């Protein structure tokens, strides 16, 4: 069932809770692909009822980013959800989520702000305010849907770590279920932003997974020094790539590593023309 208002969702949730049913939430920005589908399948398996939210959240886009051109494919998204056994597709408007005033000026909105230590690095460094927008909307979705479980992809690993921290710090009664990255056969991690890539760009985008897989292979062979592991990346980069970061950090608290170990997660962000792609791999 496709619903656009908070009240409609609340009515269903109230009924389900009364019946003692468990609720799973899969928060998305739409343009659903097989990566999303894997989260949806997990929720449908685990929970009595599944809600998928489809909302291109304006407050998590920084000025000059792709808010206007972000792919919006609600009709196809709804079909995919229906076939996958989703109970509610919640697709609110920005006005429904934030009210008229907030769209005009974010200064009138109460924000959930994650700790600086978690956002002053990786994607947070170039996307200032992005994770405030993510935490704020995810918190609102948790309040609206009151899920027992919420499913997030490990591709956005920094986002996942920050959301887990928010849930713990704010005692939000939901269990976060991390779901593995889904890749094309080529190794490219699925992302709604892959839609921006031309066929040539797509080939260039393979550099991300090649770099990560090669680092993991080197680590498995016994190379632990992060500088030595980082250097192996350069063989995969050419003039079409602009490397934003390649970093080795703790998988739980994002502390930087100088020697890699099984708790080390390698994070990469790469620009191919105007398209910015991210990926990551756990070494352990
Ligand atoms: O990962 C996403 O698609 C978004 O950041 C999320 C979690 C749906 C919040 O808008």
PDB file of N, CA and C and ligand atoms in Angstrom, residues 26-30 36 53 55-57 60 70 130 133-135 137-138 141 152-153 156 159 163, ligand 1:
ATOM      1  N   UNK A  26      12.658  -0.223   6.373  1.00  0.00           N
ATOM      2  CA  UNK A  26      13.789  -0.070   5.448  1.00  0.00           C
ATOM      3  C   UNK A  26      13.747   1.367   4.932  1.00  0.00           C
ATOM      4  N   UNK A  27      14.587   2.250   5.500  1.00  0.00           N
ATOM      5  CA  UNK A  27      14.584   3.639   5.033  1.00  0.00           C
ATOM      6  C   UNK A  27      15.368   3.763   3.725  1.00  0.00           C
ATOM      7  N   UNK A  28      14.783   4.401   2.722  1.00  0.00           N
ATOM      8  CA  UNK A  28      15.474   4.578   1.435  1.00  0.00           C
ATOM      9  C   UNK A  28      15.175   5.975   0.874  1.00  0.00           C
ATOM     10  N   UNK A  29      15.957   6.319  -0.153  1.00  0.00           N
ATOM     11  CA  UNK A  29      15.630   7.539  -0.910  1.00  0.00           C
ATOM     12  C   UNK A  29      15.082   7.140  -2.283  1.00  0.00           C
ATOM     13  N   UNK A  30      14.602   5.892  -2.392  1.00  0.00           N
ATOM     14  CA  UNK A  30      13.999   5.450  -3.645  1.00  0.00           C
ATOM     15  C   UNK A  30      15.047   5.072  -4.681  1.00  0.00           C
ATOM     16  N   UNK A  36      18.833  -2.500  -2.250  1.00  0.00           N
ATOM     17  CA  UNK A  36      17.651  -2.228  -1.412  1.00  0.00           C
ATOM     18  C   UNK A  36      16.820  -3.493  -1.243  1.00  0.00           C
ATOM     19  N   UNK A  53      10.371   3.262   3.508  1.00  0.00           N
ATOM     20  CA  UNK A  53      10.167   4.692   3.273  1.00  0.00           C
ATOM     21  C   UNK A  53      10.952   5.097   2.032  1.00  0.00           C
ATOM     22  N   UNK A  55      11.995   8.563   0.424  1.00  0.00           N
ATOM     23  CA  UNK A  55      11.976  10.007   0.657  1.00  0.00           C
ATOM     24  C   UNK A  55      13.354  10.574   0.337  1.00  0.00           C
ATOM     25  N   UNK A  56      13.408  11.411  -0.690  1.00  0.00           N
ATOM     26  CA  UNK A  56      14.664  12.094  -1.027  1.00  0.00           C
ATOM     27  C   UNK A  56      14.768  13.271  -0.061  1.00  0.00           C
ATOM     28  N   UNK A  57      15.565  13.051   0.960  1.00  0.00           N
ATOM     29  CA  UNK A  57      15.577  13.942   2.122  1.00  0.00           C
ATOM     30  C   UNK A  57      16.376  15.220   1.841  1.00  0.00           C
ATOM     31  N   UNK A  60      19.664  16.440   3.846  1.00  0.00           N
ATOM     32  CA  UNK A  60      20.953  15.752   3.906  1.00  0.00           C
ATOM     33  C   UNK A  60      21.803  16.033   2.667  1.00  0.00           C
ATOM     34  N   UNK A  70      18.514  13.939  -8.334  1.00  0.00           N
ATOM     35  CA  UNK A  70      18.523  12.597  -7.728  1.00  0.00           C
ATOM     36  C   UNK A  70      17.375  11.778  -8.331  1.00  0.00           C
ATOM     37  N   UNK A 130      25.792  16.837   6.271  1.00  0.00           N
ATOM     38  CA  UNK A 130      25.082  15.691   5.673  1.00  0.00           C
ATOM     39  C   UNK A 130      24.548  14.732   6.752  1.00  0.00           C
ATOM     40  N   UNK A 133      21.546  15.837   8.709  1.00  0.00           N
ATOM     41  CA  UNK A 133      20.318  15.622   7.933  1.00  0.00           C
ATOM     42  C   UNK A 133      19.886  14.167   7.968  1.00  0.00           C
ATOM     43  N   UNK A 134      20.870  13.257   7.876  1.00  0.00           N
ATOM     44  CA  UNK A 134      20.548  11.820   7.900  1.00  0.00           C
ATOM     45  C   UNK A 134      19.978  11.438   9.262  1.00  0.00           C
ATOM     46  N   UNK A 135      20.690  11.839  10.340  1.00  0.00           N
ATOM     47  CA  UNK A 135      20.236  11.446  11.684  1.00  0.00           C
ATOM     48  C   UNK A 135      18.865  12.047  11.988  1.00  0.00           C
ATOM     49  N   UNK A 137      16.406  12.841   9.850  1.00  0.00           N
ATOM     50  CA  UNK A 137      15.302  12.174   9.138  1.00  0.00           C
ATOM     51  C   UNK A 137      15.120  10.742   9.635  1.00  0.00           C
ATOM     52  N   UNK A 138      16.225  10.049   9.940  1.00  0.00           N
ATOM     53  CA  UNK A 138      16.093   8.660  10.405  1.00  0.00           C
ATOM     54  C   UNK A 138      15.405   8.644  11.769  1.00  0.00           C
ATOM     55  N   UNK A 141      11.785   9.151  11.137  1.00  0.00           N
ATOM     56  CA  UNK A 141      11.176   7.915  10.614  1.00  0.00           C
ATOM     57  C   UNK A 141      10.983   6.891  11.725  1.00  0.00           C
ATOM     58  N   UNK A 152      19.797  -1.389   7.369  1.00  0.00           N
ATOM     59  CA  UNK A 152      20.661  -0.432   6.664  1.00  0.00           C
ATOM     60  C   UNK A 152      21.779  -1.183   5.942  1.00  0.00           C
ATOM     61  N   UNK A 153      22.152  -0.695   4.767  1.00  0.00           N
ATOM     62  CA  UNK A 153      23.212  -1.332   3.988  1.00  0.00           C
ATOM     63  C   UNK A 153      24.588  -0.930   4.496  1.00  0.00           C
ATOM     64  N   UNK A 156      26.988   2.212   2.917  1.00  0.00           N
ATOM     65  CA  UNK A 156      27.140   3.513   3.580  1.00  0.00           C
ATOM     66  C   UNK A 156      27.607   3.250   5.004  1.00  0.00           C
ATOM     67  N   UNK A 159      27.584   6.062   7.649  1.00  0.00           N
ATOM     68  CA  UNK A 159      26.187   6.322   8.023  1.00  0.00           C
ATOM     69  C   UNK A 159      25.694   5.274   9.021  1.00  0.00           C
ATOM     70  N   UNK A 163      24.448   5.944  12.785  1.00  0.00           N
ATOM     71  CA  UNK A 163      23.074   5.631  13.191  1.00  0.00           C
ATOM     72  C   UNK A 163      23.077   4.698  14.402  1.00  0.00           C
TER      73      UNK A 163
HETATM   74  O1  LIG B   1      21.000   5.742   2.876  1.00  0.00           O
HETATM   75  C1  LIG B   1      20.034   6.425   2.465  1.00  0.00           C
HETATM   76  O2  LIG B   1      19.424   6.154   1.435  1.00  0.00           O
HETATM   77  C2  LIG B   1      19.626   7.656   3.254  1.00  0.00           C
HETATM   78  O3  LIG B   1      20.725   8.305   3.786  1.00  0.00           O
HETATM   79  C3  LIG B   1      18.576   7.358   4.349  1.00  0.00           C
HETATM   80  C4  LIG B   1      19.129   6.431   5.401  1.00  0.00           C
HETATM   81  C5  LIG B   1      17.350   6.734   3.713  1.00  0.00           C
HETATM   82  C6  LIG B   1      18.153   8.651   5.017  1.00  0.00           C
HETATM   83  O4  LIG B   1      17.605   9.546   4.120  1.00  0.00           O
END
